[in-house]
């Protein structure tokens, strides 16, 4: 059994790879920015981390999205819909949650295949 961890710290790793599956830590955007900017930041981080792991958004398995306020759902979706590979959409869930600080409006948790 092989487990690879990338960008690890004392609390967590940004990427964990196991059995040809890539697990990303929750990705957040620029604190205090609007939800469009934060969503773009999150998805750019997802792209970068998946590429580093040897994967990409065409291999997404699951995306979990937490919004601090569901009133931002349409604004977040406008960015997400432009980003997602329409031929290979992931299983997805989106809900409202209190995030780490009030400055964060959205967080993405992604699982992908290699």
CSV table of N, CA and C in Angstrom, one decimal:
chain,number,residue,atom,x,y,z
A,1,UNK,N,0.8,-1.2,0.0
A,1,UNK,CA,0.0,0.0,0.0
A,1,UNK,C,0.9,1.2,0.0
A,2,UNK,N,0.6,2.1,-0.9
A,2,UNK,CA,1.4,3.3,-1.1
A,2,UNK,C,0.5,4.5,-0.9
A,3,UNK,N,0.9,5.4,0.0
A,3,UNK,CA,0.2,6.7,0.2
A,3,UNK,C,1.3,7.8,0.0
A,4,UNK,N,0.9,8.8,-0.9
A,4,UNK,CA,1.8,9.9,-1.2
A,4,UNK,C,1.1,11.2,-0.7
A,5,UNK,N,1.8,12.0,0.1
A,5,UNK,CA,1.2,13.2,0.6
A,5,UNK,C,2.1,14.4,0.1
A,6,UNK,N,1.4,15.4,-0.4
A,6,UNK,CA,2.0,16.6,-1.0
A,6,UNK,C,1.6,17.8,-0.1
A,7,UNK,N,2.6,18.7,0.0
A,7,UNK,CA,2.4,20.0,0.8
A,7,UNK,C,1.8,19.7,2.1
A,8,UNK,N,2.5,18.9,2.9
A,8,UNK,CA,2.1,18.5,4.2
A,8,UNK,C,2.6,19.4,5.3
A,9,UNK,N,1.8,19.6,6.3
A,9,UNK,CA,2.1,20.4,7.5
A,9,UNK,C,1.7,19.6,8.7
A,10,UNK,N,1.9,20.2,9.8
A,10,UNK,CA,1.5,19.4,11.1
A,10,UNK,C,0.0,19.1,11.2
A,11,UNK,N,-0.8,19.8,10.5
A,11,UNK,CA,-2.3,19.6,10.6
A,11,UNK,C,-2.8,18.8,9.5
A,12,UNK,N,-2.3,19.0,8.2
A,12,UNK,CA,-2.9,18.4,7.1
A,12,UNK,C,-2.0,18.4,5.9
A,13,UNK,N,-2.4,17.6,4.9
A,13,UNK,CA,-1.7,17.6,3.6
A,13,UNK,C,-2.7,18.3,2.6
A,14,UNK,N,-2.2,19.0,1.6
A,14,UNK,CA,-3.0,19.6,0.6
A,14,UNK,C,-3.5,18.5,-0.4
A,15,UNK,N,-2.7,17.5,-0.6
A,15,UNK,CA,-3.0,16.4,-1.5
A,15,UNK,C,-2.6,15.1,-0.9
A,16,UNK,N,-3.5,14.1,-1.0
A,16,UNK,CA,-3.1,12.7,-0.6
A,16,UNK,C,-3.5,11.8,-1.8
A,17,UNK,N,-2.6,11.0,-2.2
A,17,UNK,CA,-2.8,10.1,-3.3
A,17,UNK,C,-2.7,8.6,-2.8
A,18,UNK,N,-3.8,7.9,-3.0
A,18,UNK,CA,-3.8,6.5,-2.6
A,18,UNK,C,-4.6,5.7,-3.6
A,19,UNK,N,-4.1,4.5,-4.0
A,19,UNK,CA,-4.9,3.6,-4.9
A,19,UNK,C,-5.4,4.3,-6.1
A,20,UNK,N,-4.6,5.1,-6.8
A,20,UNK,CA,-5.0,5.9,-8.0
A,20,UNK,C,-6.1,6.9,-7.8
A,21,UNK,N,-6.3,7.3,-6.5
A,21,UNK,CA,-7.3,8.3,-6.2
A,21,UNK,C,-6.6,9.5,-5.5
A,22,UNK,N,-7.0,10.7,-6.0
A,22,UNK,CA,-6.4,11.9,-5.4
A,22,UNK,C,-7.4,12.6,-4.6
A,23,UNK,N,-7.0,12.9,-3.3
A,23,UNK,CA,-7.9,13.6,-2.4
A,23,UNK,C,-7.3,15.0,-2.1
A,24,UNK,N,-8.0,16.0,-2.3
A,24,UNK,CA,-7.5,17.4,-2.0
A,24,UNK,C,-8.1,17.9,-0.7
A,25,UNK,N,-7.3,18.6,0.0
A,25,UNK,CA,-7.9,19.3,1.2
A,25,UNK,C,-8.8,20.4,0.7
A,26,UNK,N,-9.6,20.9,1.6
A,26,UNK,CA,-10.5,22.0,1.2
A,26,UNK,C,-9.8,23.2,0.7
A,27,UNK,N,-10.2,23.7,-0.5
A,27,UNK,CA,-9.5,24.9,-1.1
A,27,UNK,C,-10.4,26.1,-0.9
A,28,UNK,N,-9.7,27.2,-0.5
A,28,UNK,CA,-10.4,28.4,-0.3
A,28,UNK,C,-9.7,29.5,-1.1
A,29,UNK,N,-10.4,30.6,-1.3
A,29,UNK,CA,-9.8,31.7,-2.1
A,29,UNK,C,-9.3,32.8,-1.3
A,30,UNK,N,-9.1,33.9,-1.9
A,30,UNK,CA,-8.6,35.1,-1.2
A,30,UNK,C,-9.6,35.6,-0.2
A,31,UNK,N,-9.2,35.6,1.1
A,31,UNK,CA,-10.1,36.0,2.2
A,31,UNK,C,-10.6,37.4,2.0
A,32,UNK,N,-11.9,37.6,2.1
A,32,UNK,CA,-12.5,38.9,2.0
A,32,UNK,C,-12.9,39.3,0.6
A,33,UNK,N,-12.5,38.5,-0.4
A,33,UNK,CA,-12.9,38.8,-1.8
A,33,UNK,C,-14.3,38.4,-2.0
A,34,UNK,N,-14.9,38.8,-3.2
A,34,UNK,CA,-16.3,38.4,-3.5
A,34,UNK,C,-16.3,36.9,-3.8
A,35,UNK,N,-17.5,36.3,-3.9
A,35,UNK,CA,-17.6,34.9,-4.1
A,35,UNK,C,-17.1,34.5,-5.5
A,36,UNK,N,-17.3,35.3,-6.5
A,36,UNK,CA,-16.7,35.0,-7.8
A,36,UNK,C,-15.2,34.9,-7.8
A,37,UNK,N,-14.5,35.8,-7.2
A,37,UNK,CA,-13.1,35.8,-7.1
A,37,UNK,C,-12.6,34.6,-6.3
A,38,UNK,N,-13.3,34.3,-5.1
A,38,UNK,CA,-12.9,33.2,-4.3
A,38,UNK,C,-13.1,31.9,-5.0
A,39,UNK,N,-14.2,31.8,-5.8
A,39,UNK,CA,-14.5,30.5,-6.6
A,39,UNK,C,-13.4,30.4,-7.6
A,40,UNK,N,-13.0,31.4,-8.3
A,40,UNK,CA,-12.0,31.3,-9.3
A,40,UNK,C,-10.7,30.9,-8.7
A,41,UNK,N,-10.3,31.5,-7.5
A,41,UNK,CA,-9.1,31.1,-6.8
A,41,UNK,C,-9.1,29.6,-6.4
A,42,UNK,N,-10.3,29.2,-5.9
A,42,UNK,CA,-10.4,27.8,-5.4
A,42,UNK,C,-10.2,26.8,-6.6
A,43,UNK,N,-10.8,27.1,-7.7
A,43,UNK,CA,-10.7,26.2,-8.9
A,43,UNK,C,-9.3,26.3,-9.5
A,44,UNK,N,-8.7,27.4,-9.5
A,44,UNK,CA,-7.3,27.5,-9.9
A,44,UNK,C,-6.4,26.6,-9.0
A,45,UNK,N,-6.6,26.6,-7.7
A,45,UNK,CA,-5.8,25.8,-6.8
A,45,UNK,C,-6.1,24.3,-7.1
A,46,UNK,N,-7.4,24.0,-7.4
A,46,UNK,CA,-7.7,22.6,-7.7
A,46,UNK,C,-7.0,22.2,-9.0
A,47,UNK,N,-7.0,23.0,-10.0
A,47,UNK,CA,-6.3,22.7,-11.2
A,47,UNK,C,-4.8,22.4,-11.0
A,48,UNK,N,-4.2,23.4,-10.2
A,48,UNK,CA,-2.8,23.3,-10.0
A,48,UNK,C,-2.4,22.0,-9.2
A,49,UNK,N,-3.2,21.7,-8.1
A,49,UNK,CA,-2.9,20.6,-7.3
A,49,UNK,C,-3.2,19.2,-8.0
A,50,UNK,N,-4.3,19.2,-8.8
A,50,UNK,CA,-4.5,18.0,-9.6
A,50,UNK,C,-3.4,17.7,-10.6
A,51,UNK,N,-2.9,18.8,-11.3
A,51,UNK,CA,-1.8,18.6,-12.2
A,51,UNK,C,-0.6,18.1,-11.5
A,52,UNK,N,-0.3,18.7,-10.4
A,52,UNK,CA,0.9,18.2,-9.6
A,52,UNK,C,0.8,16.8,-9.2
A,53,UNK,N,-0.4,16.3,-9.0
A,53,UNK,CA,-0.7,14.9,-8.6
A,53,UNK,C,-0.7,14.0,-9.8
A,54,UNK,N,-0.8,14.6,-11.0
A,54,UNK,CA,-0.8,13.8,-12.2
A,54,UNK,C,-2.3,13.5,-12.7
A,55,UNK,N,-3.2,14.4,-12.3
A,55,UNK,CA,-4.6,14.3,-12.7
A,55,UNK,C,-5.1,15.6,-13.3
A,56,UNK,N,-6.3,15.7,-13.6
A,56,UNK,CA,-6.9,16.9,-14.1
A,56,UNK,C,-8.5,16.9,-13.9
A,57,UNK,N,-9.2,18.0,-14.2
A,57,UNK,CA,-10.6,18.0,-13.9
A,57,UNK,C,-11.4,17.1,-14.8
A,58,UNK,N,-10.9,16.5,-15.8
A,58,UNK,CA,-11.6,15.5,-16.6
A,58,UNK,C,-11.7,14.2,-15.8
A,59,UNK,N,-11.0,14.1,-14.7
A,59,UNK,CA,-11.0,12.8,-13.9
A,59,UNK,C,-11.6,13.0,-12.5
A,60,UNK,N,-12.4,14.1,-12.4
A,60,UNK,CA,-13.0,14.4,-11.1
A,60,UNK,C,-14.0,13.2,-10.8
A,61,UNK,N,-14.0,12.9,-9.5
A,61,UNK,CA,-15.0,11.9,-9.0
A,61,UNK,C,-16.1,12.6,-8.2
A,62,UNK,N,-15.7,13.5,-7.3
A,62,UNK,CA,-16.6,14.1,-6.4
A,62,UNK,C,-16.1,15.5,-6.1
A,63,UNK,N,-17.1,16.5,-6.1
A,63,UNK,CA,-16.8,17.8,-5.6
A,63,UNK,C,-17.8,18.2,-4.6
A,64,UNK,N,-17.4,18.6,-3.4
A,64,UNK,CA,-18.2,19.0,-2.3
A,64,UNK,C,-17.9,20.5,-2.2
A,65,UNK,N,-19.0,21.3,-2.2
A,65,UNK,CA,-18.8,22.8,-2.1
A,65,UNK,C,-19.6,23.3,-0.9
A,66,UNK,N,-18.9,24.0,-0.1
A,66,UNK,CA,-19.5,24.7,1.1
A,66,UNK,C,-19.6,26.2,0.8
A,67,UNK,N,-20.7,26.8,0.9
A,67,UNK,CA,-20.9,28.2,0.8
A,67,UNK,C,-21.3,28.8,2.2
A,68,UNK,N,-20.7,29.9,2.5
A,68,UNK,CA,-21.0,30.5,3.8
A,68,UNK,C,-22.5,31.0,3.8
A,69,UNK,N,-23.0,31.3,2.6
A,69,UNK,CA,-24.4,31.8,2.4
A,69,UNK,C,-24.9,31.3,1.1
A,70,UNK,N,-26.0,30.5,1.1
A,70,UNK,CA,-26.6,30.0,-0.1
A,70,UNK,C,-27.1,31.0,-1.0
A,71,UNK,N,-27.2,32.2,-0.6
A,71,UNK,CA,-27.6,33.3,-1.5
A,71,UNK,C,-26.5,33.5,-2.6
A,72,UNK,N,-25.3,33.0,-2.4
A,72,UNK,CA,-24.2,33.1,-3.3
A,72,UNK,C,-24.2,31.9,-4.3
A,73,UNK,N,-25.2,31.0,-4.3
A,73,UNK,CA,-25.2,29.8,-5.1
A,73,UNK,C,-25.1,30.1,-6.6
A,74,UNK,N,-25.9,31.0,-7.1
A,74,UNK,CA,-25.9,31.3,-8.5
A,74,UNK,C,-24.6,31.9,-8.9
A,75,UNK,N,-24.0,32.8,-8.1
A,75,UNK,CA,-22.7,33.5,-8.5
A,75,UNK,C,-21.6,32.5,-8.5
A,76,UNK,N,-21.6,31.6,-7.5
A,76,UNK,CA,-20.6,30.5,-7.5
A,76,UNK,C,-20.8,29.6,-8.7
A,77,UNK,N,-22.0,29.2,-9.0
A,77,UNK,CA,-22.3,28.3,-10.1
A,77,UNK,C,-21.9,28.9,-11.5
A,78,UNK,N,-22.0,30.2,-11.6
A,78,UNK,CA,-21.6,30.8,-12.9
A,78,UNK,C,-20.1,30.6,-13.2
A,79,UNK,N,-19.3,30.6,-12.2
A,79,UNK,CA,-17.9,30.3,-12.3
A,79,UNK,C,-17.6,28.8,-12.5
A,80,UNK,N,-18.3,28.0,-11.6
A,80,UNK,CA,-18.1,26.6,-11.7
A,80,UNK,C,-18.6,26.0,-13.0
A,81,UNK,N,-19.7,26.4,-13.5
A,81,UNK,CA,-20.2,25.9,-14.8
A,81,UNK,C,-19.3,26.2,-16.0
A,82,UNK,N,-18.6,27.4,-15.9
A,82,UNK,CA,-17.6,27.7,-17.0
A,82,UNK,C,-16.3,26.9,-16.8
A,83,UNK,N,-16.1,26.4,-15.6
A,83,UNK,CA,-14.8,25.7,-15.4
A,83,UNK,C,-14.9,24.2,-15.6
A,84,UNK,N,-16.1,23.6,-15.2
A,84,UNK,CA,-16.2,22.1,-15.2
A,84,UNK,C,-16.1,21.6,-16.6
A,85,UNK,N,-15.5,20.4,-16.8
A,85,UNK,CA,-15.5,19.7,-18.1
A,85,UNK,C,-16.9,19.1,-18.3
A,86,UNK,N,-17.7,19.6,-19.2
A,86,UNK,CA,-19.1,19.2,-19.4
A,86,UNK,C,-19.2,17.7,-19.8
A,87,UNK,N,-18.1,17.2,-20.4
A,87,UNK,CA,-18.2,15.8,-20.8
A,87,UNK,C,-17.9,14.8,-19.6
A,88,UNK,N,-17.3,15.4,-18.5
A,88,UNK,CA,-16.9,14.6,-17.4
A,88,UNK,C,-17.3,15.2,-16.1
A,89,UNK,N,-18.5,15.6,-15.9
A,89,UNK,CA,-18.9,16.2,-14.6
A,89,UNK,C,-18.8,15.2,-13.4
A,90,UNK,N,-18.4,15.8,-12.3
A,90,UNK,CA,-18.3,15.0,-11.1
A,90,UNK,C,-19.6,14.8,-10.4
A,91,UNK,N,-19.7,13.8,-9.5
A,91,UNK,CA,-20.8,13.8,-8.5
A,91,UNK,C,-20.6,15.1,-7.6
A,92,UNK,N,-21.6,15.8,-7.3
A,92,UNK,CA,-21.4,17.1,-6.6
A,92,UNK,C,-22.5,17.3,-5.5
A,93,UNK,N,-22.0,17.9,-4.5
A,93,UNK,CA,-22.9,18.4,-3.4
A,93,UNK,C,-22.6,19.8,-3.1
A,94,UNK,N,-23.6,20.6,-2.7
A,94,UNK,CA,-23.3,22.0,-2.3
A,94,UNK,C,-24.2,22.3,-1.1
A,95,UNK,N,-23.6,22.8,-0.1
A,95,UNK,CA,-24.4,23.2,1.1
A,95,UNK,C,-23.9,24.4,1.8
A,96,UNK,N,-24.6,24.9,2.8
A,96,UNK,CA,-24.2,26.1,3.5
A,96,UNK,C,-23.6,25.6,4.8
A,97,UNK,N,-22.5,26.3,5.1
A,97,UNK,CA,-21.7,26.0,6.3
A,97,UNK,C,-21.0,27.2,6.9
A,98,UNK,N,-20.8,27.2,8.1
A,98,UNK,CA,-19.9,28.3,8.7
A,98,UNK,C,-18.5,27.9,8.4
A,99,UNK,N,-17.8,28.7,7.6
A,99,UNK,CA,-16.4,28.4,7.2
A,99,UNK,C,-15.4,28.8,8.3
A,100,UNK,N,-14.1,28.6,8.1
A,100,UNK,CA,-13.1,28.8,9.1
A,100,UNK,C,-13.0,30.2,9.6
A,101,UNK,N,-13.2,31.2,8.7
A,101,UNK,CA,-13.4,32.6,9.2
A,101,UNK,C,-14.5,33.3,8.3
A,102,UNK,N,-15.0,34.4,8.8
A,102,UNK,CA,-16.1,35.0,8.1
A,102,UNK,C,-15.7,35.6,6.7
A,103,UNK,N,-14.4,35.7,6.5
A,103,UNK,CA,-13.8,36.3,5.3
A,103,UNK,C,-13.9,35.3,4.1
A,104,UNK,N,-14.1,34.0,4.5
A,104,UNK,CA,-14.2,32.9,3.4
A,104,UNK,C,-15.7,32.8,3.1
A,105,UNK,N,-16.0,32.7,1.8
A,105,UNK,CA,-17.3,32.6,1.3
A,105,UNK,C,-17.6,31.2,0.7
A,106,UNK,N,-16.5,30.5,0.2
A,106,UNK,CA,-16.7,29.3,-0.5
A,106,UNK,C,-15.5,28.4,-0.2
A,107,UNK,N,-15.7,27.1,-0.1
A,107,UNK,CA,-14.7,26.1,0.0
A,107,UNK,C,-15.0,24.9,-0.9
A,108,UNK,N,-14.0,24.4,-1.6
A,108,UNK,CA,-14.2,23.2,-2.5
A,108,UNK,C,-13.3,22.1,-1.9
A,109,UNK,N,-14.0,20.9,-1.9
A,109,UNK,CA,-13.3,19.6,-1.5
A,109,UNK,C,-13.4,18.7,-2.7
A,110,UNK,N,-12.3,18.2,-3.2
A,110,UNK,CA,-12.3,17.5,-4.5
A,110,UNK,C,-11.6,16.1,-4.3
A,111,UNK,N,-12.2,15.1,-5.0
A,111,UNK,CA,-11.6,13.8,-5.1
A,111,UNK,C,-11.6,13.5,-6.6
A,112,UNK,N,-10.5,13.0,-7.1
A,112,UNK,CA,-10.3,12.7,-8.5
A,112,UNK,C,-9.5,11.4,-8.7
A,113,UNK,N,-9.6,10.8,-9.9
A,113,UNK,CA,-8.8,9.6,-10.2
A,113,UNK,C,-7.5,10.1,-10.8
A,114,UNK,N,-6.6,9.2,-10.8
A,114,UNK,CA,-5.3,9.5,-11.5
A,114,UNK,C,-5.4,9.2,-13.0
